[in-house]
XYZ file of N, CA and C in Angstrom:
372
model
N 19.852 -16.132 2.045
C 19.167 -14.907 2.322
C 17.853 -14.841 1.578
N 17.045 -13.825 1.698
C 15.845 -13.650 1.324
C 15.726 -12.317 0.175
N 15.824 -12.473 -0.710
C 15.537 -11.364 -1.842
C 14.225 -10.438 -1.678
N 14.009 -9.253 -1.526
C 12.820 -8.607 -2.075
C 12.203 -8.859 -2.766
N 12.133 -9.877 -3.931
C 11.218 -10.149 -5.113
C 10.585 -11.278 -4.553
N 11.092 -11.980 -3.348
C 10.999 -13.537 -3.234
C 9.508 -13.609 -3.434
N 8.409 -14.246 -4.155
C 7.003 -14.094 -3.667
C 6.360 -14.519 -2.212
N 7.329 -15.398 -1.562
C 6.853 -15.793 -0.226
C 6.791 -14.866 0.687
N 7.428 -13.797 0.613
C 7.732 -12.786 1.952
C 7.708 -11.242 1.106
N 6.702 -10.799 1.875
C 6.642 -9.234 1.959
C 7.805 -8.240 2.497
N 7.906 -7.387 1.790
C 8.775 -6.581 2.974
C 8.440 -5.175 3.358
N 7.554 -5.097 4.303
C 7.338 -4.138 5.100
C 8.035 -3.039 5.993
N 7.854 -1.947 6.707
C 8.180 -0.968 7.272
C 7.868 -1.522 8.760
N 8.740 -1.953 9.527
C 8.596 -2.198 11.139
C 8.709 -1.500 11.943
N 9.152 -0.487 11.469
C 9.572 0.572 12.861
C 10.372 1.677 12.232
N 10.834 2.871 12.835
C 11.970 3.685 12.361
C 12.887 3.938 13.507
N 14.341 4.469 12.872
C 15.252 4.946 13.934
C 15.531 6.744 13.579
N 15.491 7.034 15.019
C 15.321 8.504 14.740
C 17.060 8.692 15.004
N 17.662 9.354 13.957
C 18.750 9.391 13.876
C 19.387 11.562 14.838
N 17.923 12.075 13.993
C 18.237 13.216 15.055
C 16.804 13.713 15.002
N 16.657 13.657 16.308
C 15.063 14.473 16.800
C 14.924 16.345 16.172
N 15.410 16.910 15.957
C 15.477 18.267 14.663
C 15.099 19.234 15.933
N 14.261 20.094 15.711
C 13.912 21.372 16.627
C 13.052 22.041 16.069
N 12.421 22.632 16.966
C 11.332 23.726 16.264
C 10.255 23.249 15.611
N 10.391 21.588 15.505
C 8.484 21.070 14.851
C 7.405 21.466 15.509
N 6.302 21.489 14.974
C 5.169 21.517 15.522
C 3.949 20.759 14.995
N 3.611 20.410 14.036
C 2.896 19.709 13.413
C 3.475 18.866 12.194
N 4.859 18.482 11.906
C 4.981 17.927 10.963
C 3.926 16.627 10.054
N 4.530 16.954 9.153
C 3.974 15.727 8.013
C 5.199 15.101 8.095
N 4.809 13.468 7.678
C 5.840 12.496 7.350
C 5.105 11.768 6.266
N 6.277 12.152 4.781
C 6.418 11.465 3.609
C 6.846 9.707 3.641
N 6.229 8.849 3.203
C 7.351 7.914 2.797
C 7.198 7.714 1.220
N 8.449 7.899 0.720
C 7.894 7.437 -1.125
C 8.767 6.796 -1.085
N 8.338 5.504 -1.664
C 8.438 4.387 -1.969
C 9.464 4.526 -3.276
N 11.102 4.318 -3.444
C 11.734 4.364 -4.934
C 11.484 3.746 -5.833
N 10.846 2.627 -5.912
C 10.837 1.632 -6.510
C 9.258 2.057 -7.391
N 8.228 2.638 -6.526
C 6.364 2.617 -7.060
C 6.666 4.222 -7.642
N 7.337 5.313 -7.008
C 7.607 6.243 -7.131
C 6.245 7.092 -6.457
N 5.748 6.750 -5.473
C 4.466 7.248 -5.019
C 4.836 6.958 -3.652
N 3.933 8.246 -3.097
C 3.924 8.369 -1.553
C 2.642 7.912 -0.667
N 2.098 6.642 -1.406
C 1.068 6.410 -1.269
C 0.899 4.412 -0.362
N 2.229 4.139 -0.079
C 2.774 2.872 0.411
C 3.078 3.161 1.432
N 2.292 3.461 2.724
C 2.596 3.667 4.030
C 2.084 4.679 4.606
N 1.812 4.743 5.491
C 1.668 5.852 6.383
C 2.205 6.215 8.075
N 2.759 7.304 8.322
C 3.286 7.383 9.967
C 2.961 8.598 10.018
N 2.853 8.918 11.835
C 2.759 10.078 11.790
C 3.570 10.199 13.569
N 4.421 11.588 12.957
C 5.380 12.241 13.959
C 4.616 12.214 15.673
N 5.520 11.512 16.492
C 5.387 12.147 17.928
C 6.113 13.567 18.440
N 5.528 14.528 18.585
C 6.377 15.946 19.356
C 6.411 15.945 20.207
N 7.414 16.115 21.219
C 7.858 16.926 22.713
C 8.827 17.856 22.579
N 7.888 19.227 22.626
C 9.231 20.183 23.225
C 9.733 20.820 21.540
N 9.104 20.301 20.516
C 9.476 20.721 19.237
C 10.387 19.903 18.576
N 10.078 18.521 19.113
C 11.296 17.622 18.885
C 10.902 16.148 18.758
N 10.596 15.542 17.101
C 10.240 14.339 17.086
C 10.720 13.403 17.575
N 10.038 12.536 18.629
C 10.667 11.774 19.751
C 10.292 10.182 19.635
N 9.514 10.539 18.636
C 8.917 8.842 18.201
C 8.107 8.902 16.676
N 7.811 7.891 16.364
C 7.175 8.131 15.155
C 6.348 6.620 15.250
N 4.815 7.278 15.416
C 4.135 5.872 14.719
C 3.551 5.494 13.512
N 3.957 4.008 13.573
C 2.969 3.651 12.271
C 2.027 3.677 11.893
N 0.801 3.947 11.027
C -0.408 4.187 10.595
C -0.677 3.215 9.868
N 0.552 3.203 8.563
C 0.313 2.143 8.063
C 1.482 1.158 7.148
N 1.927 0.072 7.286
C 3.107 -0.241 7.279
C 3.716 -0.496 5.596
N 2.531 -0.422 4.878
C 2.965 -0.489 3.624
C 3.491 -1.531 2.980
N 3.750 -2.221 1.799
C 3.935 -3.938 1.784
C 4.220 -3.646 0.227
N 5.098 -4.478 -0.067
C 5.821 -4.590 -1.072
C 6.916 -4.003 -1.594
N 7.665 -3.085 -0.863
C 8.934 -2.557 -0.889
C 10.277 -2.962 -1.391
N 10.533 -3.028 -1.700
C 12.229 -3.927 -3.090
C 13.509 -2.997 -2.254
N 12.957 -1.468 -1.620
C 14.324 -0.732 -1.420
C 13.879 -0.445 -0.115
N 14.545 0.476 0.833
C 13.874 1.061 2.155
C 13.272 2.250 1.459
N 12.584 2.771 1.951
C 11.505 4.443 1.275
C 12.570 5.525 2.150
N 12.542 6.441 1.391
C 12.734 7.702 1.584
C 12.045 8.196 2.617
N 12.481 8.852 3.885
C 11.767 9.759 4.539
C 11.880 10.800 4.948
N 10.520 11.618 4.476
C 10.908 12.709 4.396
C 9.526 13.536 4.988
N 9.831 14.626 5.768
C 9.268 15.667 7.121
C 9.195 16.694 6.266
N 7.960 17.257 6.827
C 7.555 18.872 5.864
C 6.924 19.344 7.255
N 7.072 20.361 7.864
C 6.083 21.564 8.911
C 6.403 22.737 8.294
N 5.236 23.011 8.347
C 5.424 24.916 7.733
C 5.558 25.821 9.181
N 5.240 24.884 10.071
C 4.890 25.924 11.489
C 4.321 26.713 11.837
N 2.407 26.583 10.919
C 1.715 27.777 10.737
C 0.718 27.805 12.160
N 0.915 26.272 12.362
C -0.198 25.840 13.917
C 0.358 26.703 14.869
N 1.632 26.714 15.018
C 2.426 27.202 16.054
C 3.111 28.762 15.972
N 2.613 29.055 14.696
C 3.241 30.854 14.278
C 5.146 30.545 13.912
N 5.803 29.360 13.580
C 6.780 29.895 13.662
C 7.338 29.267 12.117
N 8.290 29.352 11.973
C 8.996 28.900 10.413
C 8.931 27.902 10.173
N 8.607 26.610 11.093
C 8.524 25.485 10.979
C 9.959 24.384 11.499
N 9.687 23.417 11.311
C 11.179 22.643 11.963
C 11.862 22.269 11.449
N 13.404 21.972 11.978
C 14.134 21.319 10.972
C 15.373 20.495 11.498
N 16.138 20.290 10.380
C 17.124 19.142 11.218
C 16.723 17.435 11.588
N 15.758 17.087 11.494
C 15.255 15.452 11.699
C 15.863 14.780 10.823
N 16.064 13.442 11.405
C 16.617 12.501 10.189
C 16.033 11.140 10.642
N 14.941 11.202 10.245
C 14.840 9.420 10.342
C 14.407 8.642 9.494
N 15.138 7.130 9.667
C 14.792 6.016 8.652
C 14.265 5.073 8.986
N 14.011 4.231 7.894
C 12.903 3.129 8.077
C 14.015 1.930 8.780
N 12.951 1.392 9.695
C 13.557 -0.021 10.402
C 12.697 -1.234 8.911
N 13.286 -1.828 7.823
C 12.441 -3.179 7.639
C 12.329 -4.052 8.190
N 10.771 -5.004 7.789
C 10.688 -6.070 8.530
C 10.095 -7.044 6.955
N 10.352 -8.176 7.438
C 10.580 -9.922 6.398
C 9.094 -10.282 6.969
N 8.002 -10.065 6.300
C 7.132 -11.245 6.564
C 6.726 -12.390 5.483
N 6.440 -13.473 6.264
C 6.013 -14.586 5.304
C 4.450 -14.150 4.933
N 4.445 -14.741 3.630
C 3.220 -14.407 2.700
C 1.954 -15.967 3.779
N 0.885 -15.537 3.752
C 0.080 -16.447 3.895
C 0.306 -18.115 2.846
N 0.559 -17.220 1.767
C 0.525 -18.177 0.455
C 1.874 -19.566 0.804
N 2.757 -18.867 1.538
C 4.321 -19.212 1.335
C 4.219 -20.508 1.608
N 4.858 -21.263 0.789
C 5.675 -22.676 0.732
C 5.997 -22.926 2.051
N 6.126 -24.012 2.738
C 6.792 -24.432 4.221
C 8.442 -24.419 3.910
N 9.241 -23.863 4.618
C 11.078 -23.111 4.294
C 11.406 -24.391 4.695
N 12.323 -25.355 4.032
C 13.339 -26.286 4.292
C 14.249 -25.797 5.129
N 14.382 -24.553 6.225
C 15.297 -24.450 6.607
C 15.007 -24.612 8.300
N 15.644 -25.199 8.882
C 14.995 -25.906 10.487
C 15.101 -24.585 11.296
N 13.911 -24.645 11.978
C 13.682 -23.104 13.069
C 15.206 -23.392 14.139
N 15.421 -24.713 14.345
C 16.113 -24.561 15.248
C 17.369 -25.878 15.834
N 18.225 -25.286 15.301
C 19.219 -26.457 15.491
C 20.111 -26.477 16.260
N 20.428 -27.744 17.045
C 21.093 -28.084 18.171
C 22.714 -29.088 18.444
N 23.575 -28.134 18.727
C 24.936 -28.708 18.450
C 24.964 -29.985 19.554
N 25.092 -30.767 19.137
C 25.473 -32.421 20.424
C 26.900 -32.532 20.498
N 28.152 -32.130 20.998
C 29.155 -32.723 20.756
C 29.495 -34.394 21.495
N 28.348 -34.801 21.834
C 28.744 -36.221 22.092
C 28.933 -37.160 21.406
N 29.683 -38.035 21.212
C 30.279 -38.843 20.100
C 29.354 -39.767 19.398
N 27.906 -39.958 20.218
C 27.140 -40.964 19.915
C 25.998 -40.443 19.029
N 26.029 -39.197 19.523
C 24.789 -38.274 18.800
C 24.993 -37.764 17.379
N 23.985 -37.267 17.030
C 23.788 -37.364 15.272
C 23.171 -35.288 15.367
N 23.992 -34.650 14.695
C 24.041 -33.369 14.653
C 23.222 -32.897 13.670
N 22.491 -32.166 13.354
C 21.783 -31.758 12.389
C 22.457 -31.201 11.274
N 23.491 -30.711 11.440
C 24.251 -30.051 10.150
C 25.952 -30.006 10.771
């Protein structure tokens, strides 16, 4: 496996899963703080609305160097829209493994192929 510290590979924010679209948003903010930097300053997304109901969330900015997944966390006051603001959302970060520019070439083969013929020579 691949550790968070590894220096070859970053670990970034790829995507999120919206676990419940909430009600009543209208302009939310989306937090990510980072546990590890303790700052909300490693990423950026910002909420899709339909209907008062975050339905997607894009990335702005994916943020790089992460050890844990970030916290996320939604603030609307609902002042755009006159109302109390929204609530109920739950979504988390999808991570993603990238290789560092810097990174070593991986001893480990992209792609290996079972032969069960008796003559052939198997990779592992």
């Amino acid at each position: 496996g691949i550790r968070t510290d590894d220096p070859d590979y970053d670990v970034v924010i790829g995507g999120f899963h919206i676990a419940n679209v909430g009600n009543g948003y209208c302009e939310p903010y989306i937090e990510i703080w980072d546990r590890d930097k303790e700052t909300t300053e490693n990423g950026e997304a910002r909420a899709v609305v339909v209907e008062g109901r975050i339905v997607a969330v894009d990335i702005i900015n994916n943020g790089t160097g992460f050890r844990r997944a970030p916290e996320i966390r939604i603030y609307d006051d609902g002042k755009a829209c006159g109302t109390d603001g929204g609530f109920g959302a739950r979504i988390y970060p999808i991570m993603n493994i990238i290789p560092k520019a810097t990174a070593k070439k991986s001893q480990i083969p992209i792609e290996v192929v079972y032969c069960p013929a008796p003559r052939q020579k198997n990779l592992f």
